[in-house]
Short mmCIF file of C-alpha atoms in Angstrom, two decimals:
data_model
loop_
_atom_site.label_atom_id
_atom_site.label_comp_id
_atom_site.label_asym_id
_atom_site.label_seq_id
_atom_site.Cartn_x
_atom_site.Cartn_y
_atom_site.Cartn_z
CA MET J 28 18.01 180.43 307.17
CA VAL J 29 19.46 183.43 309.10
CA GLU J 30 17.79 182.18 312.41
CA ALA J 31 19.30 178.89 311.81
CA ARG J 32 22.72 180.64 311.40
CA LEU J 33 23.24 179.20 307.88
CA ILE J 34 23.62 182.64 306.27
CA THR J 35 24.22 186.18 307.59
CA LYS J 36 21.72 189.06 307.33
CA ASP J 37 24.05 190.60 304.50
CA GLN J 38 23.89 187.39 302.54
CA LEU J 39 20.18 187.35 302.81
CA GLU J 40 19.86 190.83 301.53
CA ASP J 41 22.24 189.88 298.67
CA LEU J 42 20.14 186.84 297.84
CA LEU J 43 16.95 188.86 297.84
CA GLU J 44 18.42 191.47 295.48
CA TYR J 45 19.81 188.71 293.21
CA GLN J 46 16.44 187.07 293.27
CA LYS J 47 14.56 190.41 292.20
CA ARG J 48 16.91 190.67 289.14
CA GLN J 49 16.17 187.29 287.87
CA ARG J 50 13.48 187.01 285.12
CA GLU J 51 12.67 183.50 286.16
CA LYS J 52 11.44 182.50 289.61
CA VAL J 53 14.48 181.27 291.56
CA ILE J 54 13.87 178.94 294.70
CA PHE J 55 15.63 180.83 297.60
CA GLY J 56 17.10 177.67 299.13
CA LYS J 57 18.37 176.31 295.75
CA LEU J 58 19.92 179.83 294.98
CA SER J 59 21.76 179.61 298.14
CA LEU J 60 23.35 176.38 297.24
CA GLU J 61 24.24 177.46 293.67
CA LEU J 62 25.89 180.57 295.01
CA GLY J 63 27.97 178.45 297.42
CA LEU J 64 26.60 180.23 300.54
CA ILE J 65 25.62 176.89 301.99
CA SER J 66 26.44 173.26 301.43
CA GLU J 67 23.85 170.58 300.67
CA ASP J 68 25.04 168.83 303.99
CA GLN J 69 23.64 172.03 305.67
CA PHE J 70 20.78 172.58 303.63
CA ALA J 71 19.14 169.19 303.62
CA PRO J 72 18.75 168.88 307.27
CA PHE J 73 17.53 172.57 307.50
CA ILE J 74 14.77 171.97 304.84
CA ALA J 75 13.75 168.73 306.51
CA SER J 76 13.31 170.50 309.79
CA TYR J 77 11.60 173.45 308.28
CA PHE J 78 8.95 171.15 306.65
CA ASP J 79 8.76 168.85 309.56
CA VAL J 80 9.93 165.76 307.35
CA PRO J 81 12.49 163.29 308.87
CA PHE J 82 16.08 163.68 307.56
CA ILE J 83 18.29 160.73 307.02
CA ASN J 84 22.05 160.90 306.48
CA LEU J 85 22.80 158.11 303.99
CA LYS J 86 26.47 158.34 304.74
CA ASP J 87 25.80 157.12 308.23
CA HIS J 88 23.20 154.61 307.10
CA PRO J 89 24.56 153.39 303.77
CA ILE J 90 22.54 150.20 303.45
CA ILE J 91 19.19 150.58 304.92
CA VAL J 92 17.57 149.86 301.55
CA ARG J 93 15.21 146.85 301.38
CA ARG J 94 14.93 144.87 298.35
CA GLU J 95 11.08 145.04 298.34
CA ALA J 96 11.47 148.68 298.22
CA ILE J 97 14.00 148.80 295.55
CA ASN J 98 11.83 146.41 293.40
CA MET J 99 8.79 148.97 293.52
CA ILE J 100 10.67 151.60 291.63
CA PRO J 101 12.70 151.03 288.44
CA GLU J 102 16.18 152.15 288.49
CA SER J 103 15.72 154.57 285.46
CA ILE J 104 12.88 156.33 287.43
CA ALA J 105 14.90 156.55 290.68
CA ARG J 106 17.89 158.20 288.65
CA ARG J 107 15.46 160.60 286.73
CA LEU J 108 13.80 161.79 289.85
CA ASN J 109 16.88 161.28 292.09
CA VAL J 110 14.90 159.33 294.73
CA LEU J 111 15.91 156.25 296.77
CA PRO J 112 13.06 153.75 297.84
CA LEU J 113 14.16 152.75 301.33
CA THR J 114 11.52 150.46 302.96
CA LYS J 115 7.95 149.24 302.29
CA ASP J 116 5.53 148.92 305.16
CA ASN J 117 2.05 147.65 304.36
CA ASN J 118 1.02 150.04 301.67
CA THR J 119 3.53 152.95 302.45
CA LEU J 120 6.94 153.29 300.48
CA THR J 121 9.44 155.42 302.32
CA VAL J 122 11.59 157.29 299.94
CA ALA J 123 14.65 159.48 300.31
CA VAL J 124 14.20 162.73 298.27
CA SER J 125 16.10 165.91 298.25
CA ASP J 126 12.97 168.09 297.73
CA PRO J 127 9.96 167.12 299.99
CA LEU J 128 7.88 169.62 298.21
CA ASP J 129 8.29 168.07 294.69
CA LEU J 130 4.72 166.85 294.44
CA VAL J 131 4.93 165.70 290.69
CA ALA J 132 7.92 163.29 291.79
CA LEU J 133 5.95 162.01 294.80
CA ASP J 134 2.81 161.49 292.67
CA ASN J 135 4.83 159.71 290.06
CA LEU J 136 6.28 157.31 292.77
CA ALA J 137 2.86 156.71 293.99
CA ILE J 138 1.62 155.77 290.62
CA VAL J 139 4.51 153.52 289.72
CA SER J 140 4.58 151.71 293.12
CA HIS J 141 0.74 151.70 293.85
CA CYS J 142 1.67 152.83 297.45
CA ASN J 143 1.32 155.73 299.56
CA VAL J 144 4.70 157.63 299.55
CA LYS J 145 6.36 158.84 302.67
CA PRO J 146 9.30 161.20 301.99
CA VAL J 147 12.28 161.54 304.12
CA VAL J 148 14.99 164.06 303.17
CA SER J 149 18.57 163.37 302.32
CA THR J 150 21.26 165.38 300.11
CA PRO J 151 21.18 164.98 296.40
CA SER J 152 24.70 163.64 296.18
CA GLN J 153 23.88 160.98 298.94
CA ILE J 154 20.95 159.85 297.17
CA THR J 155 22.80 159.56 293.79
CA HIS J 156 25.63 157.58 295.37
CA SER J 157 23.07 155.37 297.19
CA ILE J 158 21.10 154.66 294.07
CA THR J 159 24.18 153.44 292.34
CA ILE J 160 25.11 151.12 295.35
CA SER J 161 21.57 149.85 296.13
CA TYR J 162 20.48 149.10 292.50
CA GLY J 163 23.90 147.50 291.95
CA ILE J 164 23.70 145.03 294.89
CA LEU J 165 20.02 144.26 295.45
#
């Protein structure tokens, strides 16, 4: 995150010190968000790039959701996991997520949809907003 110029070296040192003091394991990126060092609009593209997962800005592409994809995942599950089904191509469901490493969520989506799940990264707030719009219209 320092190399990407999202935080300074001093902020990194503060984060590492804070992380050491915590009893529970704190995820570094989420800690940066919680402490207000970076915004989710900065963090989501960074995490996507870092893990080589596509990033999608749902503000710029508000309605790219396909009915077939939405029908694969019940709204209650989409809200609980904060994921947005976008498209279905053959046996692959593309889903917007904020954490591409949440294997439990990705596995749950695969079980519910009976499809392979391909994650793309977006911000949590963009996903939440798009769930409301997409499940409301489609």
